[in-house]
Short mmCIF file of N, CA and C in Angstrom, two decimals:
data_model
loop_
_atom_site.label_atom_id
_atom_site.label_comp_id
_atom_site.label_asym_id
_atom_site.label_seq_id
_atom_site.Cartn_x
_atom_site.Cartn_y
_atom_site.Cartn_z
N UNK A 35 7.03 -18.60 -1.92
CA UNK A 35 7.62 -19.15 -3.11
C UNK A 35 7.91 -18.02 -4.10
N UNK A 36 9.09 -18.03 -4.32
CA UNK A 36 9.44 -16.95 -5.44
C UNK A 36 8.91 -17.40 -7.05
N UNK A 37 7.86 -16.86 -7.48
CA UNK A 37 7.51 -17.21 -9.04
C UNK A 37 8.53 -16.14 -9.90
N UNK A 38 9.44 -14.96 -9.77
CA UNK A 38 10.27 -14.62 -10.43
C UNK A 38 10.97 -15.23 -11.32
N UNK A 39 11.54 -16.51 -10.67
CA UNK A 39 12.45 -17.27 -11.09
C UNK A 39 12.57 -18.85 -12.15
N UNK A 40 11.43 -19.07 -11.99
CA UNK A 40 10.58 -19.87 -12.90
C UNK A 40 10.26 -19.65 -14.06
N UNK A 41 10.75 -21.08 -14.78
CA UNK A 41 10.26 -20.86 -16.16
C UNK A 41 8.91 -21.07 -16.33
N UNK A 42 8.36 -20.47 -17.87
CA UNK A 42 7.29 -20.54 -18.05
C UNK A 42 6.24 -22.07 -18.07
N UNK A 43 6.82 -22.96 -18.49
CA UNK A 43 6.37 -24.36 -18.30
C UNK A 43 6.06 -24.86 -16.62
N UNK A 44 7.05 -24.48 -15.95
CA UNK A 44 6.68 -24.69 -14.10
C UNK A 44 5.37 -24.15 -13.95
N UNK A 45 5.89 -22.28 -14.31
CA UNK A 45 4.58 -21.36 -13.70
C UNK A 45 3.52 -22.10 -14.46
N UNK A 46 3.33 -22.32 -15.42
CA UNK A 46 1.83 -22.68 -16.13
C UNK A 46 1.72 -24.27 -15.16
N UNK A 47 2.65 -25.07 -15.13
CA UNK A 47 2.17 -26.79 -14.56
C UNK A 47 1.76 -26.56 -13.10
N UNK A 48 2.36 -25.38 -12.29
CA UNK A 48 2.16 -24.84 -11.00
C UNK A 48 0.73 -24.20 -11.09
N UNK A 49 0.31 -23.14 -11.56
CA UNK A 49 -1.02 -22.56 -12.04
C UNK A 49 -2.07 -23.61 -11.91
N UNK A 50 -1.97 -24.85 -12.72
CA UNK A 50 -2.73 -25.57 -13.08
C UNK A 50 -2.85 -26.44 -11.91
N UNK A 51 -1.98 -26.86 -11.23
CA UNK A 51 -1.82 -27.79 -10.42
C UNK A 51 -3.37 -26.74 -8.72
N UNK A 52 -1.98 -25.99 -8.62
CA UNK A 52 -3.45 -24.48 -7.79
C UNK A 52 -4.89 -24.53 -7.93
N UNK A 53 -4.84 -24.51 -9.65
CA UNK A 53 -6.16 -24.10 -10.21
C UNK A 53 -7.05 -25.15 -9.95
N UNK A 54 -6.64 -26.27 -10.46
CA UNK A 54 -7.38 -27.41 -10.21
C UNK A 54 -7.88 -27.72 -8.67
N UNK A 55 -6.69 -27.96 -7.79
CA UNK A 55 -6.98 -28.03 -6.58
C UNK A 55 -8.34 -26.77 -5.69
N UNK A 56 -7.98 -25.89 -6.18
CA UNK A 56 -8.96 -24.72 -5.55
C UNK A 56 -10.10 -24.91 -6.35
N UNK A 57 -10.19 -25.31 -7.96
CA UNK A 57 -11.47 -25.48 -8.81
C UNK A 57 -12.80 -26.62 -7.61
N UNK A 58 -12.08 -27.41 -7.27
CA UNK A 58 -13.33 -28.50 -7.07
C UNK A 58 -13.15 -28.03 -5.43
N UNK A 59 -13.32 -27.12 -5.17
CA UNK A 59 -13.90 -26.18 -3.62
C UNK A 59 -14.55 -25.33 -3.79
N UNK A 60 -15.10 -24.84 -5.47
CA UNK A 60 -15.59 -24.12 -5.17
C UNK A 60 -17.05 -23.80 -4.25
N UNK A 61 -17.43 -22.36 -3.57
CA UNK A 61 -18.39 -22.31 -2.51
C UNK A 61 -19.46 -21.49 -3.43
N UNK A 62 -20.40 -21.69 -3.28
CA UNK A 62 -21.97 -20.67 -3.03
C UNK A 62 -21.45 -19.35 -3.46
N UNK A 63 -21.05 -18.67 -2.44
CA UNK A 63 -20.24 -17.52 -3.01
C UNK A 63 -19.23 -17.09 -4.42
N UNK A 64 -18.76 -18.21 -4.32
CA UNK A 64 -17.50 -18.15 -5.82
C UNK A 64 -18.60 -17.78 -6.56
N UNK A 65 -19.86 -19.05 -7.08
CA UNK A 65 -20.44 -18.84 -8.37
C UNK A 65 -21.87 -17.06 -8.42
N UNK A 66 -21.77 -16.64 -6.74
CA UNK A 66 -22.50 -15.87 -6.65
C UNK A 66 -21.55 -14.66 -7.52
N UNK A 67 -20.14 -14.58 -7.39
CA UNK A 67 -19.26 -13.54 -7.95
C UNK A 67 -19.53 -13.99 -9.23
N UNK A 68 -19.32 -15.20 -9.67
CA UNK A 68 -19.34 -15.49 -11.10
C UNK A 68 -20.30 -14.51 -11.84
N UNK A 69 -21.90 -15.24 -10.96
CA UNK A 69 -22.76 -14.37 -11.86
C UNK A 69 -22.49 -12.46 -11.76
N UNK A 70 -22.22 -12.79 -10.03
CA UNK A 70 -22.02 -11.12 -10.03
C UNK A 70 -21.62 -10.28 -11.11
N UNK A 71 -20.31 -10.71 -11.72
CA UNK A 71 -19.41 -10.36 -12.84
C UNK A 71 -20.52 -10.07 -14.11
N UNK A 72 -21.63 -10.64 -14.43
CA UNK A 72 -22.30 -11.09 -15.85
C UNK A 72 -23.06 -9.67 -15.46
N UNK A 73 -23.56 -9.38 -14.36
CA UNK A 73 -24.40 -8.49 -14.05
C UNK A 73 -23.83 -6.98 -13.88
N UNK A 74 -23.17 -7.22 -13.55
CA UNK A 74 -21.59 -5.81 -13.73
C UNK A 74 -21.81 -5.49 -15.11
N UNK A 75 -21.51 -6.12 -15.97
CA UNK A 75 -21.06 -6.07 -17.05
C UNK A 75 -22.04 -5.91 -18.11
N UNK A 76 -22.98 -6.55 -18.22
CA UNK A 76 -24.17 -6.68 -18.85
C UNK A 76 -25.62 -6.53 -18.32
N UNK A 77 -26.12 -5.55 -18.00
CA UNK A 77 -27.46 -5.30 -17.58
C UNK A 77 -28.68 -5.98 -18.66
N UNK A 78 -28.08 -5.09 -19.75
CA UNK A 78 -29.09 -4.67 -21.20
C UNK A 78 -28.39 -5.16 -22.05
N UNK A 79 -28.07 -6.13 -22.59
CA UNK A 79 -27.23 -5.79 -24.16
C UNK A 79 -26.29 -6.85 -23.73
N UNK A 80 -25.50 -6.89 -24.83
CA UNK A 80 -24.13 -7.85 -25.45
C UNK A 80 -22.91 -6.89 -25.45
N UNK A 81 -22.61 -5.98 -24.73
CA UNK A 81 -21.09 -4.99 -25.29
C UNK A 81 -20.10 -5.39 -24.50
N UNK A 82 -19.11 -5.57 -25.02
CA UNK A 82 -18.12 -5.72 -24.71
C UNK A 82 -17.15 -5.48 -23.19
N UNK A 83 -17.29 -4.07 -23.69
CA UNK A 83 -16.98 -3.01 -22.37
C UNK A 83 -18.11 -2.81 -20.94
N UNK A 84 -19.37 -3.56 -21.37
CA UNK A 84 -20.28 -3.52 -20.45
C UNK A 84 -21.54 -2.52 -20.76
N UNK A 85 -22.43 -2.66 -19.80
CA UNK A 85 -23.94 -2.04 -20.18
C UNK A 85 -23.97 -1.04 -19.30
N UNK A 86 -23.01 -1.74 -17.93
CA UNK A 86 -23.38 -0.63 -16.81
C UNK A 86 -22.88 0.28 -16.52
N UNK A 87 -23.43 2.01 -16.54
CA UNK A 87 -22.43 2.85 -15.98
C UNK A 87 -21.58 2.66 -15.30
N UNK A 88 -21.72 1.75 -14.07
CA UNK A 88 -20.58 1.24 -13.20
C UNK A 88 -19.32 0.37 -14.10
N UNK A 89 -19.51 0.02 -15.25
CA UNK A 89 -18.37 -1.09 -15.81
C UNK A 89 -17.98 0.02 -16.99
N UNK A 90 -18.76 1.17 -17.93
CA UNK A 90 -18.38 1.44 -18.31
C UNK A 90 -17.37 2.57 -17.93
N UNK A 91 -17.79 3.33 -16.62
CA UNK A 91 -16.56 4.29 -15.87
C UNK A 91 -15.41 3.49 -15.71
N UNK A 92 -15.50 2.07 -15.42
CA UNK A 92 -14.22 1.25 -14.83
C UNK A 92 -13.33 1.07 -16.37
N UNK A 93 -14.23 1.53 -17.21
CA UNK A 93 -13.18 0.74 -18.30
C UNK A 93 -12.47 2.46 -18.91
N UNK A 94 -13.56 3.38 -18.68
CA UNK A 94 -13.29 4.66 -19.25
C UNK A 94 -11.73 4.96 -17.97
N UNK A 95 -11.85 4.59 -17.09
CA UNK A 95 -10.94 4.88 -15.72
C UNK A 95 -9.54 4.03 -16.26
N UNK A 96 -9.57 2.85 -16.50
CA UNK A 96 -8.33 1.96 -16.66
C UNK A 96 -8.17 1.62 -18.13
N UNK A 97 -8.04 2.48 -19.27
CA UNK A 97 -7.61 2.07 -20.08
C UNK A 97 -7.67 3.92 -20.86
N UNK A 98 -6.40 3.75 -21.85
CA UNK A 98 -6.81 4.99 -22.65
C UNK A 98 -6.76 4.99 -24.04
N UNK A 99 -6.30 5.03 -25.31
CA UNK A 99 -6.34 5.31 -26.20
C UNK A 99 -6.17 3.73 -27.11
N UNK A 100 -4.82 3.63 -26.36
CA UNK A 100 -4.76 2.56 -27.13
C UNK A 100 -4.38 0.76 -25.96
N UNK A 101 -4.53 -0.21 -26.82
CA UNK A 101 -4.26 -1.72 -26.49
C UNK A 101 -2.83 -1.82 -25.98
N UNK A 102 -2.98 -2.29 -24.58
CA UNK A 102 -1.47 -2.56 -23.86
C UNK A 102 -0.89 -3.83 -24.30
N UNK A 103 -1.29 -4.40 -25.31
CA UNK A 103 -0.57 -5.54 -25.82
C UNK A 103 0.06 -4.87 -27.53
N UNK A 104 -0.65 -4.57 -28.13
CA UNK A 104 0.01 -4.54 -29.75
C UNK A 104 0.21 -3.21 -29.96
N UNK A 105 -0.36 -2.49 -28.81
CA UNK A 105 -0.12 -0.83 -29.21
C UNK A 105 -1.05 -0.07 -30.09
N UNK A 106 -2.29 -0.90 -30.24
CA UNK A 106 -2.66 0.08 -31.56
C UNK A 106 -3.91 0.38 -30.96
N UNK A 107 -4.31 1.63 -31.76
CA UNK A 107 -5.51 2.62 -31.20
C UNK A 107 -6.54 1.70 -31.50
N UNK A 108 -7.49 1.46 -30.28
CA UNK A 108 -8.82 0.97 -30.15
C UNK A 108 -9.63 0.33 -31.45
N UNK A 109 -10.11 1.48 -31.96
CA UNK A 109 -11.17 1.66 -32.83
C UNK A 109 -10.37 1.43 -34.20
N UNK A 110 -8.71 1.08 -34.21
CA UNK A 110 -8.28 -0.15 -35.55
C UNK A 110 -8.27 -1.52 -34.67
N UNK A 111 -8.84 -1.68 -33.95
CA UNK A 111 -8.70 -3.53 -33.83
C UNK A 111 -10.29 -4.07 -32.90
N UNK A 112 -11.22 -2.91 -33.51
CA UNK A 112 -12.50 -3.50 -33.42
C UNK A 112 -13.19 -3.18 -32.05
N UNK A 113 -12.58 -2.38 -31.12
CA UNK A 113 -12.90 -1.84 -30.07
C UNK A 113 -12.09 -2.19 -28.46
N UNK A 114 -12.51 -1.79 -27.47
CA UNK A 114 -12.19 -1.90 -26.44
C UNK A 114 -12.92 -3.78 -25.69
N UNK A 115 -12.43 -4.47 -25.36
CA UNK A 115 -13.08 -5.33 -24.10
C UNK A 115 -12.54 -5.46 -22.86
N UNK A 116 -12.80 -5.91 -22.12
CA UNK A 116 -12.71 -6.37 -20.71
C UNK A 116 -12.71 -7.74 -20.53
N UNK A 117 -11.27 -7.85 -20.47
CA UNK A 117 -10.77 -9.52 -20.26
C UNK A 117 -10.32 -9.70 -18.60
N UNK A 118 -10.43 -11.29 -18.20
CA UNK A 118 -9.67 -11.16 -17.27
C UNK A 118 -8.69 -12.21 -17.88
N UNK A 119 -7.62 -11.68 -16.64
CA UNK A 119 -6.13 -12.06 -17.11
C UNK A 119 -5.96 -13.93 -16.77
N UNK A 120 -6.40 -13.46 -15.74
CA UNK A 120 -6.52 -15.41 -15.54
C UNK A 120 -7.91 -15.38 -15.64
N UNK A 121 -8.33 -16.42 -16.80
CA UNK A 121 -10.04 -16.64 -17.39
C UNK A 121 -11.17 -17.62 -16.14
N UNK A 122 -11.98 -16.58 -16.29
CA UNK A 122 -12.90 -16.79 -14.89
C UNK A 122 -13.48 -18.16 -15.29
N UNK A 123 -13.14 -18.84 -16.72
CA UNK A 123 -13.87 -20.30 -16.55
C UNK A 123 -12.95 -21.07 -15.76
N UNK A 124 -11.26 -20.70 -15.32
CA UNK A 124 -10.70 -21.60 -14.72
C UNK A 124 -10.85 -20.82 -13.19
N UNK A 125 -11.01 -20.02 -13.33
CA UNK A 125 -10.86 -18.94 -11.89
C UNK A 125 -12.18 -18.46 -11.56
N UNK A 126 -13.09 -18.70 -11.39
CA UNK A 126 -14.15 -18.12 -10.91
C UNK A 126 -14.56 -17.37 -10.21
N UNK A 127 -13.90 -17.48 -9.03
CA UNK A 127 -13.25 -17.10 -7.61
C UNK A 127 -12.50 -15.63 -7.88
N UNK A 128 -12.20 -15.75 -9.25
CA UNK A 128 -11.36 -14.45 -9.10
C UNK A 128 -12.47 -12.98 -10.31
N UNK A 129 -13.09 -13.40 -10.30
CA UNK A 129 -14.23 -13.21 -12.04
C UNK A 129 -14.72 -11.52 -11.55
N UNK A 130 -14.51 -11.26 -10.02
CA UNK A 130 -14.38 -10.02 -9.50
C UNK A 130 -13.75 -9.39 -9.18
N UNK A 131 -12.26 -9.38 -9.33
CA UNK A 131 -11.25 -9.42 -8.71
C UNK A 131 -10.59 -8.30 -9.69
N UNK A 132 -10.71 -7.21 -9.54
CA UNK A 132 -10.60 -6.29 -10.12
C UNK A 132 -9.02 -6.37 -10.60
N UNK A 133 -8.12 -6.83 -9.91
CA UNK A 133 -6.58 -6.66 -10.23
C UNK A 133 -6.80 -7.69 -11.36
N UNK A 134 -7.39 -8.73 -11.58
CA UNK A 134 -7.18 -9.37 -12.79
C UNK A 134 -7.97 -9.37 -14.28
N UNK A 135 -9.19 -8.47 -13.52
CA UNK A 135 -9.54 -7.42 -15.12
C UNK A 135 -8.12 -6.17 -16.19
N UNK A 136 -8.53 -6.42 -17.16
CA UNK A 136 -7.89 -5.10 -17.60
C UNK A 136 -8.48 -4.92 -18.81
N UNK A 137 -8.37 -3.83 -19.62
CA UNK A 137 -8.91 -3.90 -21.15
C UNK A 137 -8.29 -3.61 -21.72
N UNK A 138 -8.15 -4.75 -22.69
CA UNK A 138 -7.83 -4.83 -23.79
C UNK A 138 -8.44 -4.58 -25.34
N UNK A 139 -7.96 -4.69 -26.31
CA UNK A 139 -8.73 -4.52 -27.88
C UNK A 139 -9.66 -6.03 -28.27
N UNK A 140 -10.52 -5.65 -29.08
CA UNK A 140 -11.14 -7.05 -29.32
C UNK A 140 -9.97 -8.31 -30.22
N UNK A 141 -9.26 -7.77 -31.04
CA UNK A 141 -8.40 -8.89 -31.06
C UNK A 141 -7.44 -9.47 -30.81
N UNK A 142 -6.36 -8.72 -29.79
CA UNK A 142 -6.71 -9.44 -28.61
C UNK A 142 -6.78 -10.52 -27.35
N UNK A 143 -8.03 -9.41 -27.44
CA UNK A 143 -8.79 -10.56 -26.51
C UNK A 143 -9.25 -12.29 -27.16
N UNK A 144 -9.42 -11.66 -28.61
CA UNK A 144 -9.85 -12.95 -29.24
C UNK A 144 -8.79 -13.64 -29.22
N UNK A 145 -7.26 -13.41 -29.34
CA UNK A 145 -6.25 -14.37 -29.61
C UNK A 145 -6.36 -15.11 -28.28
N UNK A 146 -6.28 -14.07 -26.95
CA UNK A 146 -5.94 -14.88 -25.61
C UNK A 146 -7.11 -16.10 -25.43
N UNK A 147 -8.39 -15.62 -25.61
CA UNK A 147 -9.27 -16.76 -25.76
C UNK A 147 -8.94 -17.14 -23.80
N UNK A 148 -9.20 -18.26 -23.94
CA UNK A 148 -9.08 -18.73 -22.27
C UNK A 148 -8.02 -19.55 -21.92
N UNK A 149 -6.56 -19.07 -22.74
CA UNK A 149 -5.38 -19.32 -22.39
C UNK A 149 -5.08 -19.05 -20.72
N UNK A 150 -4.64 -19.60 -19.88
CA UNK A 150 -3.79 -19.30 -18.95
C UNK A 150 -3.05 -17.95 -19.09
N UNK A 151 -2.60 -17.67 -18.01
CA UNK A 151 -1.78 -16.29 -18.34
C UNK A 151 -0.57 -16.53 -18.63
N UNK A 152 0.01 -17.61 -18.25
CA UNK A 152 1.22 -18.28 -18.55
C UNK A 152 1.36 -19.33 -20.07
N UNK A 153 0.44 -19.93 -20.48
CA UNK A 153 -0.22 -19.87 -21.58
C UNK A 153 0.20 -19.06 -23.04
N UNK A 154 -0.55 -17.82 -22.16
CA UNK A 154 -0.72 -17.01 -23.03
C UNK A 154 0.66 -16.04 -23.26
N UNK A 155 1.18 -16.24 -22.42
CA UNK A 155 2.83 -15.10 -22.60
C UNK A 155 3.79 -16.51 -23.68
N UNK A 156 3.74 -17.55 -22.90
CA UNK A 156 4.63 -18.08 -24.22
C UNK A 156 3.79 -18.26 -25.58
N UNK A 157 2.41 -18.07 -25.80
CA UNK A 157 2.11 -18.09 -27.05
C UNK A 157 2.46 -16.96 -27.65
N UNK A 158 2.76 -15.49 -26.94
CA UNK A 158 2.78 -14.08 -27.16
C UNK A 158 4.58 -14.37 -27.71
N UNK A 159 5.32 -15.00 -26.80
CA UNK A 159 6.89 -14.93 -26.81
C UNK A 159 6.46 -15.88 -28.37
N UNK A 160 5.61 -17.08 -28.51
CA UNK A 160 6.66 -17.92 -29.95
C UNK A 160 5.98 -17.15 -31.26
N UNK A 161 4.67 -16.62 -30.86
CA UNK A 161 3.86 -16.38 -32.35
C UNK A 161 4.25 -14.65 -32.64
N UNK A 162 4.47 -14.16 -31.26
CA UNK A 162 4.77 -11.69 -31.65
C UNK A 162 5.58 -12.03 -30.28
N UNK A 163 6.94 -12.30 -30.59
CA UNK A 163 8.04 -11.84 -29.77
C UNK A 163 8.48 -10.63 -29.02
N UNK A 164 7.88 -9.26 -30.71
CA UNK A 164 7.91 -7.85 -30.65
C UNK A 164 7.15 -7.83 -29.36
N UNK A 165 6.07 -8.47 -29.11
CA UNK A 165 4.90 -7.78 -27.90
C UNK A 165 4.98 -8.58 -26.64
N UNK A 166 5.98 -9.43 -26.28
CA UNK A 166 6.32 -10.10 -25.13
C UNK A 166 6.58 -9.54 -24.03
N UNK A 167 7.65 -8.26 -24.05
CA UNK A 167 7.51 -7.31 -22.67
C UNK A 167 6.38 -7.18 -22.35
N UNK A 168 5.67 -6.69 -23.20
CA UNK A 168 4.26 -5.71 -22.66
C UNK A 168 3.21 -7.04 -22.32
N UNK A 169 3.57 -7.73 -22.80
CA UNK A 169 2.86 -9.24 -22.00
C UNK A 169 2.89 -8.92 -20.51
N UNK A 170 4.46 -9.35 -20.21
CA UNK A 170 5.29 -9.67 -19.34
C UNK A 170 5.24 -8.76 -18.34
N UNK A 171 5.05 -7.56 -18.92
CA UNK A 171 4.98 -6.09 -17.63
C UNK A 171 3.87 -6.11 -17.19
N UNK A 172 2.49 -6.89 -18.02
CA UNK A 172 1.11 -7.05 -17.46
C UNK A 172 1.27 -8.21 -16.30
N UNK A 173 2.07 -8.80 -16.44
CA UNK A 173 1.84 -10.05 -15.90
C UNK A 173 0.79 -9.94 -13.99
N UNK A 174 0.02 -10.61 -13.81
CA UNK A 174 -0.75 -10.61 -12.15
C UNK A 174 -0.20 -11.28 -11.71
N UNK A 175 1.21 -10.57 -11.13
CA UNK A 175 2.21 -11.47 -10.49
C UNK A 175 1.27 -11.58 -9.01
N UNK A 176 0.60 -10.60 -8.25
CA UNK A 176 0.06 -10.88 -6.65
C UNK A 176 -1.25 -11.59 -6.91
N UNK A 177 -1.44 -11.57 -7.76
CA UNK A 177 -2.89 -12.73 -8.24
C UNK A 177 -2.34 -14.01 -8.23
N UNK A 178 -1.13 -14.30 -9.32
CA UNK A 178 -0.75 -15.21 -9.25
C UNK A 178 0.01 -16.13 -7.65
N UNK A 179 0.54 -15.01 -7.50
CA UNK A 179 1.04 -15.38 -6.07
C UNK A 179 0.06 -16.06 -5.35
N UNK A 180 -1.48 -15.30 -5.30
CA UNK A 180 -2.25 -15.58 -4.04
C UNK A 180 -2.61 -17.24 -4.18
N UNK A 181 -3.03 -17.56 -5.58
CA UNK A 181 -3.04 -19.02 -5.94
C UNK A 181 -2.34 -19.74 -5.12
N UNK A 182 -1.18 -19.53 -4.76
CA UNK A 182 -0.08 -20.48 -3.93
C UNK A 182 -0.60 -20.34 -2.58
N UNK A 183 -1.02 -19.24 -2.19
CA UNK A 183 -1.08 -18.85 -0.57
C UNK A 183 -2.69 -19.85 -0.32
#
């Protein structure tokens, strides 16, 4: 199925339609990644970017100066986090899935909240139009894809 070509209302009713269906299968394993993810991330502490040398190299590795959404340097919009792109309360299954981590600034992350990714690009297109490419160039198009497969 080509998702190229689709408007944003399909991709999000399609997403959901996926999401749901794969939600009530989840296995033993899914919620073992779930927690896996908490433990990655947080050993000791509440940070953002993570506790563990292992999460904090991953974030020092995939991100640099500044926020791939608004453009602005880190440390003006309250720091670095580690979001995933499709939110592991609807995706669980994916909560390890390294292609759908990325980091972003804390706000953000606070706007996306646990929008859909599709969701979240037309809230990006009606509320900061200016920052819609850089939505759009993030987009987890083979994440999204795999949903269908």
């Amino acid at each position: 199925m080509n998702l190229e070509n689709k408007e944003l209302k399909e991709l999000f009713e399609l997403a959901n339609k996926i999401g749901n269906q794969r939600y009530h299968k989840l296995t033993h394993q899914d919620f073992e990644n779930y927690r896996k993810f908490d433990y990655w991330r947080y050993i000791n502490g509440d940070y953002e970017c993570g506790t563990t040398q292992e999460s904090k190299d991953w974030v020092r590795d995939n991100s640099d100066w500044y926020c791939p959404i608004c453009e602005h340097h880190y440390s003006e919009k309250g720091g670095k986090t580690i979001d995933h792109k499709l939110p592991r309360s609807q995706y669980p299954w994916l909560s390890m899935e390294f292609k759908n981590l990325w980091v972003i600034c804390k706000v953000c992350n606070q706007d996306k909240g646990e929008m859909h990714w599709y969701e979240y690009e037309h809230y990006i297109f009606v509320h900061y139009p200016d920052l819609y490419l850089a939505v759009k160039a993030a987009r987890p198009s083979q994440l999204l894809q795999s949903l269908n497969d």
